[in-house]
mmCIF file with all atom_site columns, C-alpha atoms in Angstrom:
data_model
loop_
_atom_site.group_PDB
_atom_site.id
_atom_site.type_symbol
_atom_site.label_atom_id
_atom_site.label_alt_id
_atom_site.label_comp_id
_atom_site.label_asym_id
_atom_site.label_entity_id
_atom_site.label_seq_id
_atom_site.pdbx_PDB_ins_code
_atom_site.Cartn_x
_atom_site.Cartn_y
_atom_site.Cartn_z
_atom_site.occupancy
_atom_site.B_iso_or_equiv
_atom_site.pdbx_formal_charge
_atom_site.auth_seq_id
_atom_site.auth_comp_id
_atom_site.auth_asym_id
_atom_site.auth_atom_id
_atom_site.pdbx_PDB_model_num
ATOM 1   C CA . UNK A 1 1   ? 87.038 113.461 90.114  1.00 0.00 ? 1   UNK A CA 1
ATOM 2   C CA . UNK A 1 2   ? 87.897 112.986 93.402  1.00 0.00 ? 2   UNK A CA 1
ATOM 3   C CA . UNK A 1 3   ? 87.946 116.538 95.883  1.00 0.00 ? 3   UNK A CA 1
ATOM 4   C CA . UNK A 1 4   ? 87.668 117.580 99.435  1.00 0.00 ? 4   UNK A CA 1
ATOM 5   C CA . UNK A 1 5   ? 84.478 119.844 100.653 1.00 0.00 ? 5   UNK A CA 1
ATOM 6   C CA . UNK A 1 6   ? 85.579 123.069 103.119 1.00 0.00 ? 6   UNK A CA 1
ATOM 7   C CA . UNK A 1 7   ? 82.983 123.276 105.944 1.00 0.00 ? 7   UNK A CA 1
ATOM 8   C CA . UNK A 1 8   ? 82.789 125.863 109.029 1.00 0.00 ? 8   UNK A CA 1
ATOM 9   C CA . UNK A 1 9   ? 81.897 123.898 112.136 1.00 0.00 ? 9   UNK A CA 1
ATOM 10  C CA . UNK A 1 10  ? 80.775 124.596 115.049 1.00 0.00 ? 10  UNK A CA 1
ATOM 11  C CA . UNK A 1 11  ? 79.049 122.273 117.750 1.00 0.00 ? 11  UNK A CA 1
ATOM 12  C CA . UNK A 1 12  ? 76.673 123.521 120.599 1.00 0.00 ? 12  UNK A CA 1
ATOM 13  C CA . UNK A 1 13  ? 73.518 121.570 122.843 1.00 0.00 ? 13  UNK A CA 1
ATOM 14  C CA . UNK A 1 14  ? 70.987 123.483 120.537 1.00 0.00 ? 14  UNK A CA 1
ATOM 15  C CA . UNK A 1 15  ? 71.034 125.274 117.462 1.00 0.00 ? 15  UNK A CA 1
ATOM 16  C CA . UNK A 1 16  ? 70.128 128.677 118.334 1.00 0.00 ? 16  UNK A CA 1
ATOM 17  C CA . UNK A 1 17  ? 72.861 128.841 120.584 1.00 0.00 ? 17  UNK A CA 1
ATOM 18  C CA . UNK A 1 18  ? 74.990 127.893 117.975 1.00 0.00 ? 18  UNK A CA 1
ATOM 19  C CA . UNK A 1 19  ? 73.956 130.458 115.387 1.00 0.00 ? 19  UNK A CA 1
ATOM 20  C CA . UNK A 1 20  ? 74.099 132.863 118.052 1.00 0.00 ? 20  UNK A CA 1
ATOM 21  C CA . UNK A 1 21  ? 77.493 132.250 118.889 1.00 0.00 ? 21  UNK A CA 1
ATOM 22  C CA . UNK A 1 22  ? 78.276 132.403 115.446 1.00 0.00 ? 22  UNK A CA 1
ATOM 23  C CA . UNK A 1 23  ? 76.610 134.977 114.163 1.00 0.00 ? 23  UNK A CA 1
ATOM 24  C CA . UNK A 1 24  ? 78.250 137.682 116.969 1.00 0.00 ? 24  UNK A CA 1
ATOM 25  C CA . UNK A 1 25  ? 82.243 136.159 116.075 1.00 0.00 ? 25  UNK A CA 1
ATOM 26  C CA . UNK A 1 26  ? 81.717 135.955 112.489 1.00 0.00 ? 26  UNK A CA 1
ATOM 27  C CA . UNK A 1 27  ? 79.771 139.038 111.849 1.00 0.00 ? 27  UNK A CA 1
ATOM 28  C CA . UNK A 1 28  ? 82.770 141.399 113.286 1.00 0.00 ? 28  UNK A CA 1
ATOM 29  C CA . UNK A 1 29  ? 85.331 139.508 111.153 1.00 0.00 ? 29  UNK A CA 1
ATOM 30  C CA . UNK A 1 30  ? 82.816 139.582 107.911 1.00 0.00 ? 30  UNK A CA 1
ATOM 31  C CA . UNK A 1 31  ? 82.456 143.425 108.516 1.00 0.00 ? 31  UNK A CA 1
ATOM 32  C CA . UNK A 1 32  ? 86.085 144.173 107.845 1.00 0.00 ? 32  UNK A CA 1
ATOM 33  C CA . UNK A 1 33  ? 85.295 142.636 104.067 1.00 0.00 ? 33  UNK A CA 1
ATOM 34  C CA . UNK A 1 34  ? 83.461 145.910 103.473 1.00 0.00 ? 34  UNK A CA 1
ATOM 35  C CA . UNK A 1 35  ? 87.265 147.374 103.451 1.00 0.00 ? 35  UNK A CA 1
ATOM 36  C CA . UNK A 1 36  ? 88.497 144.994 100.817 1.00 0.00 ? 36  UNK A CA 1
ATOM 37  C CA . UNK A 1 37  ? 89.301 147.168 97.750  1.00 0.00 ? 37  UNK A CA 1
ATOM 38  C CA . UNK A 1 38  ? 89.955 144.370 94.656  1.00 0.00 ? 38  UNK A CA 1
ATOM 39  C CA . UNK A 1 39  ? 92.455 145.030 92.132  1.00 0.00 ? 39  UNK A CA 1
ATOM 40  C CA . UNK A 1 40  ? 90.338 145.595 89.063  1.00 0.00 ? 40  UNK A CA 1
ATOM 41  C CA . UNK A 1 41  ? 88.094 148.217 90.922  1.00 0.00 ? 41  UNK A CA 1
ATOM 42  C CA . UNK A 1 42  ? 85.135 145.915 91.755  1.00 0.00 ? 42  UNK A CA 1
ATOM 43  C CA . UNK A 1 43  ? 83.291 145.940 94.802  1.00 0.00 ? 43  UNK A CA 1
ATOM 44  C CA . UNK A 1 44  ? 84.493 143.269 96.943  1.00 0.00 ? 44  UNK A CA 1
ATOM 45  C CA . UNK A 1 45  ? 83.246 141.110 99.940  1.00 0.00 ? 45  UNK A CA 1
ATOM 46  C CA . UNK A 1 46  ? 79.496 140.006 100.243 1.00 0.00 ? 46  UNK A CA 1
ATOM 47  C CA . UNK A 1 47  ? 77.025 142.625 99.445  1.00 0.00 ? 47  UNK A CA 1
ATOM 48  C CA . UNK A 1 48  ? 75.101 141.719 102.275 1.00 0.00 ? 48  UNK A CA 1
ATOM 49  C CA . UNK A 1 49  ? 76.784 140.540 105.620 1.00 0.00 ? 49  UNK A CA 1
ATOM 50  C CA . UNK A 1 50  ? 73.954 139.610 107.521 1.00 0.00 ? 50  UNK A CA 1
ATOM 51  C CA . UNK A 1 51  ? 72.628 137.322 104.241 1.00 0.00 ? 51  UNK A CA 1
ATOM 52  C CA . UNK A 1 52  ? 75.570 136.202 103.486 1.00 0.00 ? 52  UNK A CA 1
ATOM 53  C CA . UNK A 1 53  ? 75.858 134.657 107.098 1.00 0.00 ? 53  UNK A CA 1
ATOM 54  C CA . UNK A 1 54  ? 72.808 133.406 107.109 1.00 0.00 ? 54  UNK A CA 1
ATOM 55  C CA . UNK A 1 55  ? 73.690 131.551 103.604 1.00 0.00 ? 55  UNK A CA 1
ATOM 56  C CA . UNK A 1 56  ? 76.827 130.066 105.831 1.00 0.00 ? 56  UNK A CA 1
ATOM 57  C CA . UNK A 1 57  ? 75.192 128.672 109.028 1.00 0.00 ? 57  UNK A CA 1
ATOM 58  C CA . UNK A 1 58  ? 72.543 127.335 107.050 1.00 0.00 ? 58  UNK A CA 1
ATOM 59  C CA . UNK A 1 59  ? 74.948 125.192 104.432 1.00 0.00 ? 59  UNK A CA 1
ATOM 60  C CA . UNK A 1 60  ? 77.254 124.291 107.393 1.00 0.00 ? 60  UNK A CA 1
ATOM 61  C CA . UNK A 1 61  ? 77.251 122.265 110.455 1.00 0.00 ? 61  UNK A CA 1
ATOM 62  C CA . UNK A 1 62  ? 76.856 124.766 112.599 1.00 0.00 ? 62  UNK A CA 1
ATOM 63  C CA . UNK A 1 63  ? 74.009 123.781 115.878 1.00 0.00 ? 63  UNK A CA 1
ATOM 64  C CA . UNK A 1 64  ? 73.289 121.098 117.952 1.00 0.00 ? 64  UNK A CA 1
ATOM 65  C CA . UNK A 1 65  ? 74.703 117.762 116.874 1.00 0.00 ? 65  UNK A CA 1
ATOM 66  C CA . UNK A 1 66  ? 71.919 116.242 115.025 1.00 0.00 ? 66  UNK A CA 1
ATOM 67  C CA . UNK A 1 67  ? 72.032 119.519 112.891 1.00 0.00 ? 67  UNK A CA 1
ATOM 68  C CA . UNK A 1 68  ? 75.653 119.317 112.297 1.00 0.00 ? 68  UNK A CA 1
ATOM 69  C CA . UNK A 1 69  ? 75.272 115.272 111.390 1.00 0.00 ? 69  UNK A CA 1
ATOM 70  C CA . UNK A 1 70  ? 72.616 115.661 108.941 1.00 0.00 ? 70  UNK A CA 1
ATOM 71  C CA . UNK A 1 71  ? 74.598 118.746 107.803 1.00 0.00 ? 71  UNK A CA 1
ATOM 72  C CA . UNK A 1 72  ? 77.897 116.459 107.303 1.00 0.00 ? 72  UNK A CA 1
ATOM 73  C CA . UNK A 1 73  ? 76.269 113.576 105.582 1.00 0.00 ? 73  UNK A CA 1
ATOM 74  C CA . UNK A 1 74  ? 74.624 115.513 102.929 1.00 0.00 ? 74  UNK A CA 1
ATOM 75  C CA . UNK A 1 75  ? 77.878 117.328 101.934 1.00 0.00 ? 75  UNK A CA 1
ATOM 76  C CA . UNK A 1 76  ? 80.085 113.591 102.620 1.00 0.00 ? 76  UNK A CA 1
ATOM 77  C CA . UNK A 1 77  ? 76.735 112.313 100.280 1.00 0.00 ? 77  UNK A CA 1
ATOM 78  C CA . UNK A 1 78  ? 77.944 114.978 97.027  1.00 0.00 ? 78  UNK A CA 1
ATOM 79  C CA . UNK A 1 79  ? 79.596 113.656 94.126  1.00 0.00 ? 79  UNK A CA 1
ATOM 80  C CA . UNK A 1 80  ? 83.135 112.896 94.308  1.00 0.00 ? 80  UNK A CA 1
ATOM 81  C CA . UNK A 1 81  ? 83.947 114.178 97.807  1.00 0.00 ? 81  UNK A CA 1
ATOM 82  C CA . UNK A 1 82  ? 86.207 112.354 99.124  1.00 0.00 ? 82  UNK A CA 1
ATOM 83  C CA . UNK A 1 83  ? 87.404 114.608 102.544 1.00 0.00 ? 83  UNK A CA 1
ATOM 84  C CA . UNK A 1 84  ? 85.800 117.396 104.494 1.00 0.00 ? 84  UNK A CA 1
ATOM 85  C CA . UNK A 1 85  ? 87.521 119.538 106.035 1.00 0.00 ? 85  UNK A CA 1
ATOM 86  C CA . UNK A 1 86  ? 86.261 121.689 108.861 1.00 0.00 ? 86  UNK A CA 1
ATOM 87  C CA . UNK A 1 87  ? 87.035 124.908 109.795 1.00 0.00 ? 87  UNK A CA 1
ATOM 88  C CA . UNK A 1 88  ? 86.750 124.899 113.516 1.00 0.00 ? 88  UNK A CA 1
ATOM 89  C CA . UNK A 1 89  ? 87.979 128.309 114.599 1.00 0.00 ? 89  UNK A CA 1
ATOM 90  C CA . UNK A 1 90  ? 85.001 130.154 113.689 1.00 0.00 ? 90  UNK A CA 1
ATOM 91  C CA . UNK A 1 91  ? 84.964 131.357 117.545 1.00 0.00 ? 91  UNK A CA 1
ATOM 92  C CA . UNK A 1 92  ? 88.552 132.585 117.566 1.00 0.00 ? 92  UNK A CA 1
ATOM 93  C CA . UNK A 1 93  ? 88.280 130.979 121.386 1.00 0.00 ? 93  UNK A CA 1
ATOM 94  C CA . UNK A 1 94  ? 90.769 127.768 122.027 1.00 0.00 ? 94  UNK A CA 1
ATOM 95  C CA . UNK A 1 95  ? 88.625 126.638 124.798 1.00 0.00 ? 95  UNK A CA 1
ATOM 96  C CA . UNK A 1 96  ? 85.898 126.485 122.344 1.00 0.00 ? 96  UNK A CA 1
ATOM 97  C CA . UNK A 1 97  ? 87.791 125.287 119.360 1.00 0.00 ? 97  UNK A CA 1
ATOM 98  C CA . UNK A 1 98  ? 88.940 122.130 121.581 1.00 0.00 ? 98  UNK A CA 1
ATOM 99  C CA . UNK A 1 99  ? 85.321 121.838 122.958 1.00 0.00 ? 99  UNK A CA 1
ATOM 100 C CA . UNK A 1 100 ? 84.092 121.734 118.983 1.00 0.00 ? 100 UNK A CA 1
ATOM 101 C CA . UNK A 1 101 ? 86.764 119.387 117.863 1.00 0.00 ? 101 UNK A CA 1
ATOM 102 C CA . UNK A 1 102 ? 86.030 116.619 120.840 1.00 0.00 ? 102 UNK A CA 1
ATOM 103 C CA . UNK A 1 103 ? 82.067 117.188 119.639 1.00 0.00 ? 103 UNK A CA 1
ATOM 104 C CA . UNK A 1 104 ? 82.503 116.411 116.046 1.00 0.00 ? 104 UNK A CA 1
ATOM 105 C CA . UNK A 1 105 ? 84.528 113.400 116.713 1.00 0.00 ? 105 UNK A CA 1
ATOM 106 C CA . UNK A 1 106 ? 82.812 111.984 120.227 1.00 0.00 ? 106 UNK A CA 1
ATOM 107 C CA . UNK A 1 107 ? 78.780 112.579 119.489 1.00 0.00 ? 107 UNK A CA 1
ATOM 108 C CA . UNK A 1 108 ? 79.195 110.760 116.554 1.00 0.00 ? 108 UNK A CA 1
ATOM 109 C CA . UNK A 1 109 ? 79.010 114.198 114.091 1.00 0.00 ? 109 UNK A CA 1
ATOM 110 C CA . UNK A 1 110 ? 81.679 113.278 111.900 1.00 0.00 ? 110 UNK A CA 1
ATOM 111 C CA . UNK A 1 111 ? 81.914 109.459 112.589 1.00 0.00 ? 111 UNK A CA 1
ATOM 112 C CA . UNK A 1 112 ? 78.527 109.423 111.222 1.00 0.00 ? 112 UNK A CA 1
ATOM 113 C CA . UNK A 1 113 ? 80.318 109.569 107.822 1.00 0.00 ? 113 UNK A CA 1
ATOM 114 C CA . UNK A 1 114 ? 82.103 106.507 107.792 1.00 0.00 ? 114 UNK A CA 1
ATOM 115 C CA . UNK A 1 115 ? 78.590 104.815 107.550 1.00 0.00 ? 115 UNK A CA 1
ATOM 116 C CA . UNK A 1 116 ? 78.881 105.150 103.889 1.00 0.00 ? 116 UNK A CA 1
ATOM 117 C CA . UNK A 1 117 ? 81.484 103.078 103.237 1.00 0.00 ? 117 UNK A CA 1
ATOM 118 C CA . UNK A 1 118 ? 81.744 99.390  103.815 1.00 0.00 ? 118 UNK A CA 1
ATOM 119 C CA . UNK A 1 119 ? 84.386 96.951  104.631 1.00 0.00 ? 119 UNK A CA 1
ATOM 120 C CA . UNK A 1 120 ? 87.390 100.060 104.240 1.00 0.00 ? 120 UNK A CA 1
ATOM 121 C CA . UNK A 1 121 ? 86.268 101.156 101.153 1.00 0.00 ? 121 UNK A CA 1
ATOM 122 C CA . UNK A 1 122 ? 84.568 104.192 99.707  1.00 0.00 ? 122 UNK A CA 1
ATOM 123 C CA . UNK A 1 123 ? 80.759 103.542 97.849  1.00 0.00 ? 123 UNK A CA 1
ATOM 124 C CA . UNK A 1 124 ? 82.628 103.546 94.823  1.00 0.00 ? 124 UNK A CA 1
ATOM 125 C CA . UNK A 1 125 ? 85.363 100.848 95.274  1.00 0.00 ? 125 UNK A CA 1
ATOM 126 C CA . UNK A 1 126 ? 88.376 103.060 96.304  1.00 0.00 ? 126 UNK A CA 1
ATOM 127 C CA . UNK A 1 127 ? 90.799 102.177 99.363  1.00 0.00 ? 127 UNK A CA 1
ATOM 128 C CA . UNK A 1 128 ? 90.515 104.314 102.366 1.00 0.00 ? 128 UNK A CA 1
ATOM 129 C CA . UNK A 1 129 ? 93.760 103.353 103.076 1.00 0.00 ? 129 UNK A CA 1
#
């Protein structure tokens, strides 16, 4: 069945700036999880912050743009995914938002994507129109 794939981006010349710039934003949002009270009781929000963003950045394009193009073909590559939406204000910075959305569409990031299908048409068969 046919579904769209949710994917934090974020776009820098290297990885480890990347990470780094993620890591300090995201980290002070994450930490206000640890407040989160659940309606049946439960603990709530990820027991660990710092693995839990380390599971993110790793699973996301989120680095330089080779990282983030290998990191968007392998999730466009899943079964059934047929849209990926990214999450681009992971900086909570317009500037950098903008920046991030011209690098995903002008260094070939997400273009990269549209290598899979041929003549209009996803792997499968279906219309892209």
């Amino acid at each position: 069945m046919p579904h769209a794939s949710a994917h934090l981006a974020h776009v820098e010349d290297t990885d480890a700036d990347a990470v780094r710039t993620v890591r300090e934003r995201l980290l002070e949002l994450l930490a206000g999880t640890t407040e989160y009270v659940r309606l049946d009781g439960a603990a709530a929000g990820p027991p660990d912050i710092d693995e839990y963003l380390r599971h993110l950045i790793a699973i996301h394009p989120v680095g330089s743009p080779q990282r983030c193009r290998s990191a968007v073909d392998a999730a466009a590559a899943l079964p059934g995914v047929r849209h990926l939406l990214f999450l681009v204000e992971v900086i909570g910075h317009c500037a950098t938002t903008l920046r991030t959305i011209r690098r995903l569409s002008g260094e070939g990031v997400a273009p990269a994507v549209a290598s899979g299908r041929e003549g209009g048409e996803w792997r499968d068969g279906e219309s892209l129109r």
